[in-house]
GROMACS .gro file of N, CA and C in nm:
model
  405
    1MET      N    1  -0.479  -3.083  -4.069
    1MET     CA    2  -0.336  -3.073  -4.080
    1MET      C    3  -0.361  -3.028  -3.911
    2SER      N    4  -0.206  -3.057  -3.882
    2SER     CA    5  -0.219  -3.039  -3.720
    2SER      C    6  -0.230  -2.884  -3.734
    3ILE      N    7  -0.269  -2.826  -3.578
    3ILE     CA    8  -0.250  -2.697  -3.567
    3ILE      C    9  -0.041  -2.656  -3.501
    4PHE      N   10   0.013  -2.795  -3.445
    4PHE     CA   11   0.157  -2.744  -3.509
    4PHE      C   12   0.206  -2.797  -3.590
    5GLY      N   13   0.174  -2.845  -3.685
    5GLY     CA   14   0.244  -2.862  -3.806
    5GLY      C   15   0.125  -2.720  -3.898
    6ASN      N   16   0.058  -2.636  -3.852
    6ASN     CA   17   0.054  -2.534  -3.903
    6ASN      C   18   0.140  -2.423  -3.853
    7ILE      N   19   0.175  -2.394  -3.753
    7ILE     CA   20   0.309  -2.348  -3.686
    7ILE      C   21   0.398  -2.352  -3.767
    8MET      N   22   0.471  -2.476  -3.789
    8MET     CA   23   0.589  -2.538  -3.823
    8MET      C   24   0.582  -2.438  -4.005
    9SER      N   25   0.459  -2.437  -4.050
    9SER     CA   26   0.452  -2.388  -4.204
    9SER      C   27   0.500  -2.258  -4.180
   10ALA      N   28   0.401  -2.197  -4.136
   10ALA     CA   29   0.431  -2.093  -4.145
   10ALA      C   30   0.513  -1.982  -4.054
   11ILE      N   31   0.593  -2.051  -3.987
   11ILE     CA   32   0.774  -1.971  -3.933
   11ILE      C   33   0.835  -2.067  -4.049
   12PHE      N   34   0.865  -2.207  -4.101
   12PHE     CA   35   1.012  -2.259  -4.165
   12PHE      C   36   0.950  -2.203  -4.342
   13GLY      N   37   0.819  -2.157  -4.279
   13GLY     CA   38   0.750  -2.119  -4.456
   13GLY      C   39   0.813  -1.946  -4.470
   14HIS      N   40   0.851  -1.920  -4.389
   14HIS     CA   41   0.876  -1.787  -4.404
   14HIS      C   42   1.040  -1.765  -4.412
   15SER      N   43   1.122  -1.877  -4.382
   15SER     CA   44   1.212  -1.921  -4.406
   15SER      C   45   1.241  -1.936  -4.544
   16SER      N   46   1.167  -2.000  -4.587
   16SER     CA   47   1.205  -2.057  -4.803
   16SER      C   48   1.170  -1.931  -4.854
   17ALA      N   49   1.115  -1.845  -4.809
   17ALA     CA   50   1.000  -1.752  -4.873
   17ALA      C   51   1.208  -1.610  -4.886
   18ALA      N   52   1.219  -1.617  -4.768
   18ALA     CA   53   1.355  -1.540  -4.776
   18ALA      C   54   1.447  -1.638  -4.867
   19ALA      N   55   1.449  -1.785  -4.857
   19ALA     CA   56   1.580  -1.871  -4.976
   19ALA      C   57   1.489  -1.809  -5.079
   20ALA      N   58   1.413  -1.756  -5.160
   20ALA     CA   59   1.295  -1.770  -5.241
   20ALA      C   60   1.330  -1.936  -5.266
   21ALA      N   61   1.274  -2.014  -5.229
   21ALA     CA   62   1.255  -2.136  -5.242
   21ALA      C   63   1.148  -2.122  -5.365
   22PRO      N   64   1.118  -2.266  -5.408
   22PRO     CA   65   1.051  -2.277  -5.530
   22PRO      C   66   0.890  -2.281  -5.493
   23ALA      N   67   0.833  -2.325  -5.306
   23ALA     CA   68   0.804  -2.327  -5.275
   23ALA      C   69   0.747  -2.223  -5.185
   24ALA      N   70   0.838  -2.127  -5.213
   24ALA     CA   71   0.784  -2.002  -5.123
   24ALA      C   72   0.735  -1.915  -5.133
   25ALA      N   73   0.637  -1.944  -5.269
   25ALA     CA   74   0.487  -1.862  -5.361
   25ALA      C   75   0.364  -1.927  -5.323
   26THR      N   76   0.406  -2.052  -5.186
   26THR     CA   77   0.269  -2.112  -5.128
   26THR      C   78   0.270  -2.023  -5.024
   27GLN      N   79   0.139  -1.990  -4.972
   27GLN     CA   80   0.099  -1.959  -4.925
   27GLN      C   81   0.030  -2.013  -4.811
   28PRO      N   82   0.127  -1.980  -4.657
   28PRO     CA   83   0.064  -2.120  -4.511
   28PRO      C   84  -0.121  -2.112  -4.561
   29GLY      N   85  -0.159  -2.253  -4.479
   29GLY     CA   86  -0.322  -2.234  -4.513
   29GLY      C   87  -0.344  -2.323  -4.666
   30THR      N   88  -0.231  -2.340  -4.778
   30THR     CA   89  -0.321  -2.341  -4.919
   30THR      C   90  -0.276  -2.523  -4.908
   31PRO      N   91  -0.333  -2.567  -4.998
   31PRO     CA   92  -0.345  -2.745  -5.017
   31PRO      C   93  -0.163  -2.736  -5.042
   32ALA      N   94  -0.100  -2.688  -5.114
   32ALA     CA   95   0.052  -2.745  -5.112
   32ALA      C   96   0.112  -2.708  -4.989
   33ALA      N   97   0.103  -2.596  -4.890
   33ALA     CA   98   0.163  -2.539  -4.816
   33ALA      C   99   0.116  -2.661  -4.637
   34GLN      N  100   0.011  -2.702  -4.672
   34GLN     CA  101  -0.042  -2.826  -4.626
   34GLN      C  102   0.000  -2.873  -4.596
   35SER      N  103   0.027  -2.933  -4.685
   35SER     CA  104   0.146  -3.117  -4.781
   35SER      C  105   0.283  -3.102  -4.703
   36ALA      N  106   0.326  -3.006  -4.719
   36ALA     CA  107   0.474  -2.994  -4.705
   36ALA      C  108   0.457  -2.972  -4.548
   37ALA      N  109   0.351  -2.906  -4.450
   37ALA     CA  110   0.419  -2.910  -4.355
   37ALA      C  111   0.362  -3.083  -4.247
   38SER      N  112   0.225  -3.074  -4.347
   38SER     CA  113   0.212  -3.291  -4.274
   38SER      C  114   0.369  -3.319  -4.253
   39ALA      N  115   0.362  -3.324  -4.406
   39ALA     CA  116   0.498  -3.432  -4.430
   39ALA      C  117   0.636  -3.368  -4.392
   40VAL      N  118   0.649  -3.286  -4.263
   40VAL     CA  119   0.800  -3.246  -4.198
   40VAL      C  120   0.695  -3.250  -4.062
   41ALA      N  121   0.594  -3.241  -4.023
   41ALA     CA  122   0.538  -3.262  -3.854
   41ALA      C  123   0.552  -3.400  -3.896
   42SER      N  124   0.479  -3.473  -3.994
   42SER     CA  125   0.513  -3.675  -3.949
   42SER      C  126   0.676  -3.719  -3.925
   43GLY      N  127   0.744  -3.653  -3.985
   43GLY     CA  128   0.876  -3.674  -4.027
   43GLY      C  129   0.854  -3.728  -4.181
   44ALA      N  130   0.770  -3.729  -4.213
   44ALA     CA  131   0.848  -3.763  -4.370
   44ALA      C  132   0.918  -3.653  -4.410
   45GLY      N  133   0.907  -3.567  -4.370
   45GLY     CA  134   1.017  -3.487  -4.479
   45GLY      C  135   1.091  -3.478  -4.380
   46ALA      N  136   1.259  -3.348  -4.496
   46ALA     CA  137   1.381  -3.421  -4.362
   46ALA      C  138   1.353  -3.258  -4.291
   47SER      N  139   1.408  -3.211  -4.167
   47SER     CA  140   1.453  -3.104  -4.128
   47SER      C  141   1.507  -2.979  -4.260
   48PRO      N  142   1.552  -2.824  -4.201
   48PRO     CA  143   1.577  -2.781  -4.290
   48PRO      C  144   1.710  -2.793  -4.303
   49THR      N  145   1.765  -2.818  -4.431
   49THR     CA  146   1.923  -2.849  -4.385
   49THR      C  147   1.987  -2.721  -4.302
   50SER      N  148   1.969  -2.591  -4.304
   50SER     CA  149   2.058  -2.544  -4.183
   50SER      C  150   1.943  -2.499  -4.134
   51PRO      N  151   1.966  -2.460  -3.997
   51PRO     CA  152   1.876  -2.397  -3.885
   51PRO      C  153   1.778  -2.263  -3.907
   52VAL      N  154   1.630  -2.323  -3.897
   52VAL     CA  155   1.588  -2.204  -3.921
   52VAL      C  156   1.597  -2.079  -3.811
   53ASP      N  157   1.596  -1.925  -3.816
   53ASP     CA  158   1.676  -1.897  -3.695
   53ASP      C  159   1.482  -1.840  -3.676
   54VAL      N  160   1.403  -1.872  -3.559
   54VAL     CA  161   1.349  -1.859  -3.539
   54VAL      C  162   1.299  -1.738  -3.498
   55ALA      N  163   1.365  -1.654  -3.360
   55ALA     CA  164   1.318  -1.560  -3.317
   55ALA      C  165   1.359  -1.484  -3.429
   56ALA      N  166   1.457  -1.429  -3.517
   56ALA     CA  167   1.466  -1.375  -3.595
   56ALA      C  168   1.373  -1.309  -3.761
   57ILE      N  169   1.262  -1.511  -3.740
   57ILE     CA  170   1.178  -1.485  -3.826
   57ILE      C  171   1.055  -1.424  -3.760
   58MET      N  172   1.053  -1.405  -3.613
   58MET     CA  173   0.917  -1.394  -3.557
   58MET      C  174   0.976  -1.231  -3.530
   59ASP      N  175   1.054  -1.221  -3.517
   59ASP     CA  176   1.097  -1.065  -3.493
   59ASP      C  177   1.070  -0.966  -3.586
   60ASP      N  178   1.127  -1.031  -3.765
   60ASP     CA  179   1.039  -0.960  -3.863
   60ASP      C  180   0.927  -0.962  -3.868
   61LEU      N  181   0.850  -1.086  -3.835
   61LEU     CA  182   0.691  -1.052  -3.852
   61LEU      C  183   0.650  -0.931  -3.756
   62ALA      N  184   0.696  -0.908  -3.620
   62ALA     CA  185   0.646  -0.823  -3.484
   62ALA      C  186   0.667  -0.717  -3.546
   63ALA      N  187   0.797  -0.680  -3.606
   63ALA     CA  188   0.797  -0.533  -3.681
   63ALA      C  189   0.738  -0.477  -3.756
   64LYS      N  190   0.658  -0.565  -3.851
   64LYS     CA  191   0.601  -0.533  -3.995
   64LYS      C  192   0.438  -0.494  -3.928
   65THR      N  193   0.395  -0.592  -3.804
   65THR     CA  194   0.297  -0.562  -3.721
   65THR      C  195   0.267  -0.461  -3.616
   66PRO      N  196   0.077  -0.404  -3.657
   66PRO     CA  197   0.089  -0.265  -3.629
   66PRO      C  198   0.080  -0.306  -3.503
   67GLN      N  199   0.022  -0.414  -3.442
   67GLN     CA  200  -0.020  -0.488  -3.298
   67GLN      C  201   0.116  -0.469  -3.216
   68GLN      N  202   0.083  -0.476  -3.052
   68GLN     CA  203   0.173  -0.480  -3.004
   68GLN      C  204   0.198  -0.608  -2.966
   69LEU      N  205   0.289  -0.694  -3.023
   69LEU     CA  206   0.247  -0.874  -2.968
   69LEU      C  207   0.381  -0.948  -2.934
   70ASN      N  208   0.432  -1.031  -2.812
   70ASN     CA  209   0.493  -1.075  -2.754
   70ASN      C  210   0.502  -1.211  -2.782
   71TRP      N  211   0.558  -1.281  -2.862
   71TRP     CA  212   0.535  -1.384  -2.872
   71TRP      C  213   0.676  -1.442  -2.825
   72ARG      N  214   0.768  -1.398  -2.767
   72ARG     CA  215   0.832  -1.453  -2.724
   72ARG      C  216   0.792  -1.531  -2.532
   73THR      N  217   0.689  -1.453  -2.501
   73THR     CA  218   0.639  -1.470  -2.426
   73THR      C  219   0.471  -1.556  -2.425
   74SER      N  220   0.436  -1.538  -2.509
   74SER     CA  221   0.254  -1.579  -2.504
   74SER      C  222   0.242  -1.655  -2.648
   75ILE      N  223   0.192  -1.775  -2.595
   75ILE     CA  224   0.153  -1.810  -2.736
   75ILE      C  225   0.030  -1.809  -2.798
   76VAL      N  226  -0.087  -1.710  -2.755
   76VAL     CA  227  -0.181  -1.643  -2.784
   76VAL      C  228  -0.106  -1.578  -2.920
   77ASP      N  229   0.006  -1.466  -2.879
   77ASP     CA  230   0.060  -1.342  -2.903
   77ASP      C  231   0.122  -1.443  -2.996
   78LEU      N  232   0.180  -1.530  -3.052
   78LEU     CA  233   0.254  -1.568  -3.202
   78LEU      C  234   0.194  -1.640  -3.264
   79MET      N  235   0.086  -1.719  -3.183
   79MET     CA  236   0.021  -1.765  -3.318
   79MET      C  237  -0.069  -1.653  -3.381
   80LYS      N  238  -0.098  -1.515  -3.344
   80LYS     CA  239  -0.196  -1.413  -3.356
   80LYS      C  240  -0.095  -1.384  -3.442
   81LEU      N  241   0.086  -1.355  -3.430
   81LEU     CA  242   0.133  -1.284  -3.562
   81LEU      C  243   0.191  -1.377  -3.662
   82ILE      N  244   0.170  -1.486  -3.662
   82ILE     CA  245   0.130  -1.575  -3.794
   82ILE      C  246   0.013  -1.642  -3.852
   83ASN      N  247  -0.062  -1.583  -3.785
   83ASN     CA  248  -0.235  -1.578  -3.891
   83ASN      C  249  -0.342  -1.693  -3.842
   84LEU      N  250  -0.299  -1.753  -3.712
   84LEU     CA  251  -0.356  -1.832  -3.668
   84LEU      C  252  -0.475  -1.824  -3.563
   85ASP      N  253  -0.505  -1.916  -3.588
   85ASP     CA  254  -0.650  -1.905  -3.492
   85ASP      C  255  -0.600  -1.948  -3.337
   86SER      N  256  -0.587  -1.845  -3.237
   86SER     CA  257  -0.542  -1.813  -3.084
   86SER      C  258  -0.671  -1.856  -2.980
   87SER      N  259  -0.759  -1.892  -3.059
   87SER     CA  260  -0.903  -1.883  -2.937
   87SER      C  261  -0.893  -2.002  -2.817
   88LEU      N  262  -0.895  -1.993  -2.695
   88LEU     CA  263  -0.888  -2.091  -2.588
   88LEU      C  264  -0.907  -2.257  -2.732
   89ALA      N  265  -1.059  -2.246  -2.734
   89ALA     CA  266  -1.048  -2.390  -2.855
   89ALA      C  267  -0.932  -2.488  -2.886
   90ALA      N  268  -0.882  -2.364  -3.010
   90ALA     CA  269  -0.761  -2.381  -3.053
   90ALA      C  270  -0.610  -2.411  -2.977
   91ARG      N  271  -0.626  -2.308  -2.864
   91ARG     CA  272  -0.479  -2.386  -2.793
   91ARG      C  273  -0.554  -2.526  -2.717
   92LYS      N  274  -0.652  -2.563  -2.626
   92LYS     CA  275  -0.681  -2.678  -2.613
   92LYS      C  276  -0.640  -2.772  -2.694
   93GLU      N  277  -0.685  -2.771  -2.856
   93GLU     CA  278  -0.675  -2.874  -2.925
   93GLU      C  279  -0.470  -2.869  -2.981
   94LEU      N  280  -0.437  -2.796  -2.944
   94LEU     CA  281  -0.284  -2.755  -2.946
   94LEU      C  282  -0.242  -2.839  -2.837
   95ALA      N  283  -0.251  -2.863  -2.707
   95ALA     CA  284  -0.256  -2.916  -2.536
   95ALA      C  285  -0.292  -3.074  -2.629
   96GLN      N  286  -0.342  -3.116  -2.654
   96GLN     CA  287  -0.382  -3.231  -2.676
   96GLN      C  288  -0.323  -3.311  -2.837
   97GLU      N  289  -0.218  -3.221  -2.869
   97GLU     CA  290  -0.183  -3.255  -3.041
   97GLU      C  291  -0.039  -3.307  -2.882
   98LEU      N  292  -0.006  -3.159  -2.826
   98LEU     CA  293   0.141  -3.188  -2.765
   98LEU      C  294   0.162  -3.286  -2.648
   99HIS      N  295   0.055  -3.354  -2.608
   99HIS     CA  296  -0.021  -3.423  -2.473
   99HIS      C  297   0.022  -3.370  -2.372
  100TYR      N  298  -0.066  -3.188  -2.374
  100TYR     CA  299  -0.038  -3.167  -2.205
  100TYR      C  300  -0.169  -3.251  -2.069
  101SER      N  301  -0.091  -3.227  -1.993
  101SER     CA  302  -0.146  -3.360  -1.939
  101SER      C  303  -0.190  -3.291  -1.757
  102GLY      N  304  -0.201  -3.194  -1.791
  102GLY     CA  305  -0.257  -3.036  -1.690
  102GLY      C  306  -0.414  -3.059  -1.729
  103ASP      N  307  -0.480  -2.915  -1.643
  103ASP     CA  308  -0.614  -2.894  -1.668
  103ASP      C  309  -0.565  -2.877  -1.751
  104THR      N  310  -0.694  -2.834  -1.844
  104THR     CA  311  -0.718  -2.751  -1.960
  104THR      C  312  -0.773  -2.587  -1.965
  105ASN      N  313  -0.857  -2.616  -1.817
  105ASN     CA  314  -0.932  -2.499  -1.775
  105ASN      C  315  -0.872  -2.383  -1.710
  106ASP      N  316  -0.737  -2.453  -1.724
  106ASP     CA  317  -0.628  -2.345  -1.621
  106ASP      C  318  -0.503  -2.265  -1.741
  107SER      N  319  -0.613  -2.248  -1.803
  107SER     CA  320  -0.606  -2.124  -1.908
  107SER      C  321  -0.383  -2.078  -1.921
  108ALA      N  322  -0.414  -2.020  -1.758
  108ALA     CA  323  -0.259  -1.965  -1.815
  108ALA      C  324  -0.185  -2.066  -1.787
  109SER      N  325  -0.195  -2.163  -1.674
  109SER     CA  326  -0.102  -2.244  -1.688
  109SER      C  327  -0.093  -2.339  -1.852
  110MET      N  328  -0.202  -2.353  -1.890
  110MET     CA  329  -0.152  -2.458  -2.049
  110MET      C  330  -0.101  -2.338  -2.074
  111ASN      N  331  -0.116  -2.151  -2.096
  111ASN     CA  332  -0.048  -2.131  -2.226
  111ASN      C  333   0.090  -2.124  -2.182
  112ILE      N  334   0.201  -2.107  -2.020
  112ILE     CA  335   0.315  -2.101  -2.058
  112ILE      C  336   0.361  -2.215  -2.085
  113TRP      N  337   0.305  -2.358  -2.058
  113TRP     CA  338   0.337  -2.474  -2.138
  113TRP      C  339   0.350  -2.451  -2.287
  114LEU      N  340   0.197  -2.424  -2.349
  114LEU     CA  341   0.198  -2.442  -2.456
  114LEU      C  342   0.348  -2.356  -2.533
  115HIS      N  343   0.375  -2.246  -2.497
  115HIS     CA  344   0.466  -2.131  -2.504
  115HIS      C  345   0.667  -2.229  -2.507
  116LYS      N  346   0.683  -2.326  -2.345
  116LYS     CA  347   0.717  -2.376  -2.377
  116LYS      C  348   0.749  -2.490  -2.457
  117GLN      N  349   0.668  -2.589  -2.516
  117GLN     CA  350   0.667  -2.697  -2.564
  117GLN      C  351   0.668  -2.677  -2.699
  118VAL      N  352   0.544  -2.526  -2.769
  118VAL     CA  353   0.598  -2.508  -2.919
  118VAL      C  354   0.737  -2.459  -2.941
  119MET      N  355   0.830  -2.395  -2.862
  119MET     CA  356   0.964  -2.341  -2.906
  119MET      C  357   1.036  -2.460  -2.848
  120THR      N  358   1.053  -2.568  -2.799
  120THR     CA  359   1.156  -2.697  -2.826
  120THR      C  360   1.123  -2.832  -2.910
  121LYS      N  361   0.944  -2.783  -2.928
  121LYS     CA  362   0.915  -2.878  -3.063
  121LYS      C  363   0.976  -2.818  -3.198
  122LEU      N  364   0.964  -2.660  -3.164
  122LEU     CA  365   1.020  -2.619  -3.302
  122LEU      C  366   1.229  -2.651  -3.324
  123ALA      N  367   1.269  -2.634  -3.204
  123ALA     CA  368   1.401  -2.664  -3.247
  123ALA      C  369   1.433  -2.799  -3.230
  124GLU      N  370   1.328  -2.886  -3.202
  124GLU     CA  371   1.362  -3.083  -3.240
  124GLU      C  372   1.344  -3.059  -3.368
  125ASN      N  373   1.290  -2.990  -3.468
  125ASN     CA  374   1.238  -2.950  -3.584
  125ASN      C  375   1.328  -2.933  -3.702
  126GLY      N  376   1.397  -2.855  -3.643
  126GLY     CA  377   1.495  -2.743  -3.742
  126GLY      C  378   1.569  -2.621  -3.702
  127GLY      N  379   1.445  -2.606  -3.640
  127GLY     CA  380   1.479  -2.420  -3.505
  127GLY      C  381   1.574  -2.395  -3.470
  128LYS      N  382   1.651  -2.266  -3.496
  128LYS     CA  383   1.688  -2.210  -3.437
  128LYS      C  384   1.672  -2.096  -3.303
  129VAL      N  385   1.640  -2.199  -3.138
  129VAL     CA  386   1.556  -2.142  -3.088
  129VAL      C  387   1.617  -2.056  -2.994
  130PRO      N  388   1.630  -1.902  -2.913
  130PRO     CA  389   1.743  -1.921  -2.801
  130PRO      C  390   1.663  -2.024  -2.691
  131ASP      N  391   1.793  -2.051  -2.601
  131ASP     CA  392   1.763  -2.113  -2.519
  131ASP      C  393   1.655  -2.109  -2.418
  132GLU      N  394   1.680  -2.001  -2.410
  132GLU     CA  395   1.541  -1.969  -2.285
  132GLU      C  396   1.424  -1.931  -2.306
  133LEU      N  397   1.413  -1.969  -2.468
  133LEU     CA  398   1.231  -1.975  -2.485
  133LEU      C  399   1.186  -2.096  -2.454
  134LYS      N  400   1.310  -2.192  -2.500
  134LYS     CA  401   1.242  -2.348  -2.487
  134LYS      C  402   1.226  -2.405  -2.289
  135HIS      N  403   1.298  -2.334  -2.215
  135HIS     CA  404   1.337  -2.343  -2.029
  135HIS      C  405   1.189  -2.243  -1.951
   0.00000   0.00000   0.00000
């Protein structure tokens, strides 16, 4: 599964859990969760019927972790918060998935671009994302 698909699955899966959907019992990273996220990421699945409040979900996760993670500005912190690999290699792979045309060795610029793209793509796929996080 794609890294962005894993991000969507982790965030949108928390929304399903809150709504007590049948798939909520499936943890991110399991084959069933990966299949569902693959379907959504590939366009085979429909976007959620009501927008998923990305900020509310992420703020809730941030409140439950002892680490100080600033998911609103940092792609690394966002990935850590949803228990995904945030290594440089993983971020370079995500950059490739999202068609980053800059220099992946300039990790600061790449990270800023990745964060904006992830927020924009979440919004395009049924997430409710504050405007300031998409620009």
